[in-house]
Structures are given as C-alpha cells and as structure tokens.
Coordinates of C-alpha atoms in Angstrom, one line a residue:
M1 CA 19.7 87.7 183.4
A2 CA 21.7 86.6 180.3
R3 CA 23.3 89.3 178.3
V4 CA 22.1 89.5 174.7
S5 CA 25.1 89.3 172.2
Q6 CA 25.7 92.0 169.6
E7 CA 25.4 89.3 167.0
H8 CA 21.9 88.5 168.1
L9 CA 20.9 92.2 168.1
D10 CA 22.3 92.6 164.6
A11 CA 20.5 89.5 163.4
R12 CA 17.2 90.7 164.9
R13 CA 17.6 94.1 163.3
R14 CA 18.4 92.5 159.9
Q15 CA 15.2 90.3 160.3
I16 CA 13.0 93.4 160.9
L17 CA 14.5 95.4 158.0
D18 CA 14.2 92.5 155.6
G19 CA 10.6 91.8 156.6
A20 CA 9.6 95.5 156.4
A21 CA 11.3 95.8 152.9
R22 CA 9.3 92.8 151.7
C23 CA 6.0 94.4 153.0
F24 CA 6.8 97.8 151.4
A25 CA 7.7 96.2 148.1
R26 CA 4.6 94.1 148.1
N27 CA 2.0 96.7 149.2
G28 CA 3.6 100.1 149.2
F29 CA 4.4 102.4 152.1
H30 CA 0.9 103.7 152.7
A31 CA -0.9 100.4 152.5
T32 CA 1.6 98.8 154.9
S33 CA 1.0 99.1 158.6
M34 CA 3.3 98.3 161.5
Q35 CA 0.9 95.3 162.2
D36 CA 1.8 94.0 158.7
V37 CA 5.5 94.2 159.6
L38 CA 5.0 92.5 162.9
K39 CA 3.1 89.7 161.2
E40 CA 5.8 89.4 158.4
V41 CA 8.7 89.1 160.9
N42 CA 6.7 87.1 163.5
L43 CA 7.8 89.3 166.4
S44 CA 6.0 91.2 169.1
A45 CA 5.5 94.9 169.0
G46 CA 7.9 95.4 171.9
A47 CA 10.7 93.4 170.0
V48 CA 10.3 95.6 166.9
Y49 CA 9.9 98.9 168.6
R50 CA 13.1 98.3 170.5
Y51 CA 14.9 98.9 167.2
F52 CA 12.5 101.2 165.2
S53 CA 10.0 103.8 166.3
G54 CA 7.7 103.2 163.3
K55 CA 7.4 103.0 159.5
D56 CA 9.2 106.3 158.8
E57 CA 12.3 105.1 160.7
L58 CA 12.2 101.7 158.9
I59 CA 12.0 103.4 155.5
A60 CA 14.9 105.7 156.4
A61 CA 17.0 102.8 157.6
I62 CA 16.5 100.8 154.4
V63 CA 17.2 103.8 152.1
T64 CA 20.4 104.7 154.1
E65 CA 21.6 101.1 154.1
V66 CA 21.1 100.6 150.3
L67 CA 22.7 103.9 149.3
G68 CA 25.6 103.3 151.7
G69 CA 26.2 99.9 150.1
I70 CA 26.2 101.3 146.6
R71 CA 28.6 104.1 147.7
E72 CA 31.0 101.7 149.4
A73 CA 31.0 99.5 146.2
F74 CA 32.0 102.4 144.0
E75 CA 34.5 103.8 146.6
D76 CA 36.2 100.4 146.6
A77 CA 36.4 100.4 142.8
A78 CA 37.9 103.9 142.8
R79 CA 40.9 102.5 144.8
H80 CA 41.9 100.5 141.7
S81 CA 44.0 102.1 138.9
P82 CA 42.2 102.1 136.6
P83 CA 38.9 101.0 138.1
P84 CA 36.9 98.2 136.4
M85 CA 35.4 99.4 133.1
P86 CA 31.9 101.0 133.5
D87 CA 30.0 98.0 132.0
V88 CA 31.7 95.6 134.4
L89 CA 31.4 97.9 137.4
V90 CA 27.8 98.9 137.0
G91 CA 26.7 95.3 136.4
R92 CA 28.7 94.1 139.4
V93 CA 27.2 96.7 141.8
M94 CA 23.6 96.3 140.6
T95 CA 23.9 92.5 141.1
Q96 CA 25.7 92.6 144.4
V97 CA 23.7 95.3 146.1
L98 CA 20.3 95.3 144.5
G99 CA 20.0 91.8 143.0
M100 CA 19.1 91.5 139.3
G101 CA 18.0 88.8 136.9
G102 CA 16.8 86.5 139.7
E103 CA 20.0 86.7 141.7
T104 CA 19.5 87.4 145.4
G105 CA 21.6 90.5 145.9
K106 CA 23.4 91.6 149.0
Y107 CA 20.3 91.9 151.2
G108 CA 18.5 88.7 150.1
L109 CA 15.1 90.4 149.7
T110 CA 12.7 88.7 147.4
W111 CA 9.0 89.2 146.4
E112 CA 7.2 86.6 144.4
G113 CA 10.5 84.9 143.8
E114 CA 12.3 88.0 142.4
T115 CA 14.4 90.7 144.0
S116 CA 12.2 93.3 145.7
F117 CA 14.7 96.2 145.6
P118 CA 13.7 97.6 142.2
R119 CA 10.1 97.8 143.3
L120 CA 11.2 99.3 146.6
M121 CA 13.4 101.9 144.9
V122 CA 10.5 103.1 142.7
Q123 CA 8.3 103.4 145.9
V124 CA 11.0 105.4 147.6
W125 CA 11.4 107.8 144.7
T126 CA 7.6 108.4 144.7
E127 CA 7.5 108.9 148.5
T128 CA 10.2 111.6 148.3
L129 CA 7.8 113.8 146.4
R130 CA 5.7 114.2 149.5
D131 CA 8.1 113.5 152.4
G132 CA 10.6 116.3 152.9
E133 CA 12.7 114.4 155.4
L134 CA 13.0 111.3 153.1
S135 CA 13.7 113.6 150.2
A136 CA 16.6 115.2 152.1
L137 CA 17.9 111.8 153.1
L138 CA 17.8 110.6 149.5
R139 CA 19.5 113.8 148.2
E140 CA 22.3 113.3 150.7
G141 CA 22.7 109.7 149.8
F142 CA 22.7 110.5 146.1
G143 CA 25.3 113.1 146.6
A144 CA 27.6 110.5 148.3
V145 CA 27.0 108.0 145.5
R146 CA 27.7 110.7 142.9
D147 CA 30.9 111.7 144.6
A148 CA 32.1 108.1 144.7
W149 CA 31.3 107.8 141.0
V150 CA 33.2 111.0 140.2
K151 CA 36.3 109.4 141.8
V152 CA 35.8 106.4 139.6
V153 CA 35.5 108.5 136.4
E154 CA 38.6 110.5 137.4
G155 CA 40.4 107.2 137.7
Y156 CA 39.5 106.4 134.1
Q157 CA 40.6 109.8 133.0
E158 CA 43.9 109.7 134.8
A159 CA 44.6 106.2 133.4
G160 CA 43.9 107.6 129.9
V161 CA 41.0 105.2 129.2
M162 CA 38.4 107.9 129.1
R163 CA 38.5 111.3 127.5
A164 CA 39.4 114.0 130.0
D165 CA 37.7 117.0 128.4
I166 CA 34.3 116.0 129.8
P167 CA 33.6 117.0 133.4
A168 CA 33.8 113.8 135.6
E169 CA 30.5 114.8 137.3
H170 CA 28.7 114.8 134.0
V171 CA 29.8 111.3 133.2
A172 CA 29.0 110.2 136.8
R173 CA 25.5 111.5 136.6
T174 CA 25.0 109.8 133.2
L175 CA 26.1 106.4 134.5
I176 CA 24.0 106.7 137.6
A177 CA 21.0 107.6 135.4
A178 CA 21.6 104.4 133.4
A179 CA 21.6 102.3 136.5
Q180 CA 18.5 104.0 137.9
G181 CA 16.7 103.7 134.7
F182 CA 17.5 100.0 134.4
A183 CA 16.3 99.5 138.0
A184 CA 13.0 101.2 137.1
Q185 CA 12.6 98.9 134.1
Q186 CA 13.1 95.9 136.5
A187 CA 10.3 97.2 138.7
L188 CA 7.9 98.2 135.9
F189 CA 8.4 95.7 133.1
G190 CA 10.0 92.6 134.6
T191 CA 13.4 91.4 135.5
A192 CA 16.4 91.1 133.2
P193 CA 19.9 89.9 133.9
A194 CA 22.7 92.3 134.6
E195 CA 24.3 91.3 131.3
V196 CA 21.6 93.3 129.4
L197 CA 22.8 96.5 131.1
Q198 CA 26.4 95.5 130.7
D199 CA 26.0 94.7 127.0
G200 CA 24.3 98.1 126.4
L201 CA 27.0 100.0 128.1
R202 CA 29.7 98.0 126.3
A203 CA 28.2 98.9 123.0
L204 CA 28.0 102.6 123.8
M205 CA 31.6 102.5 124.9
S206 CA 32.6 101.1 121.5
V207 CA 31.2 104.1 119.5
R208 CA 33.9 105.9 117.6
E209 CA 33.8 109.5 116.5

C-alpha cells in the first residue's frame, strides 16, 4: 500500500479547515452540521474524522491557527529595532493574516467574494460566552498576542520613538482593541481597505500635546 506523504496530509487538513471556516462564517457554528462541512469539502466522513473529531475540534483548530499567525507576525516585528510603526504594522498584519478590503489574506477564506475571517471572529467571540473550553483557548491566545505586542511597544520605547512613561501593556491592549474593533466593523458594516485603519492610526500618532 502506497504511503501517503506528509504534504498530502497537510493539504487535506488545510482543505477541511478552509471548508469548515467557510461554513461557520456563512451559517454560524450552531446552524452548521458536520454534514454541511462534508458537503463543503466534498470528502467522506471517514476522511474528515481522520483529522477532526467534530465541530468543536474544528473551531478550536481554526482559532488556534489564526491567533498563532497573528502572534508570529508581531513577534517577527519585535525583532526589528525599532519595529515598523503601529499604523504600518497593524495594517500589514490585518491584511496578511485576516484579509481586508477584498484581499485574500493568509488563509484564502472567502464568503460571497469577501474575506470570511471578520465574520468568523465575531462568531468566535459570541461562542466564547457559552463555551468554557473555547473561552479558555481564546484567553490563552489573546495573552500570547498581547505579550508579542508588548515586546513591540517596548521596542518603540527603547528606540525613543514612543513615550516610555506609559506601561507597554496598556499601549498593547489599546492597539489590539483598535484591530479587533476594525475587524468587527468589517463583519457588521462591510469591508474597508486596511488603509482606513492605517490612516486613522497615523492621524492619532500625529497628535501633539
């Protein structure tokens, strides 16, 4: 019997995750069944269950992957001295990882011709209010993203491009809130290019005391 390559296994897992994310973005978690996922990815139940035991595991895998991608992007930025300015960095990460303004994004997930991740993010946030395990997973992921952002802010402060008398964690939380809020706007009110967020941050950065 021919041995299945790791590349094939990874591609099949990617196919399942992408299809599940499209289903969740389109119909929500509760209205999506595993049968819907099977139909979306055009695979047998055995092929899908080889990778994921059910919806909860699919949701957890998607959330972990996205948060991990965001964390890695900011950790990479923190290695530069100074890191890219906040407007550039936030816009770059939102575009690359989530997809904004009609751009595909890292994972290539679309719904009705637009990126599905903002819709998916809002659904995840809602689900965490009733699912303790998912809530714990999201808190852990947020903590990792926050820590990565703190390192970025500390890089700004050490380079003298940002005032150092404000706790780095406070700045990090504020920048994360801006990105989360803009993603929510994408889901609720329609897409806008990353330049909108970048311009807004750039204007705020230009305020003088």
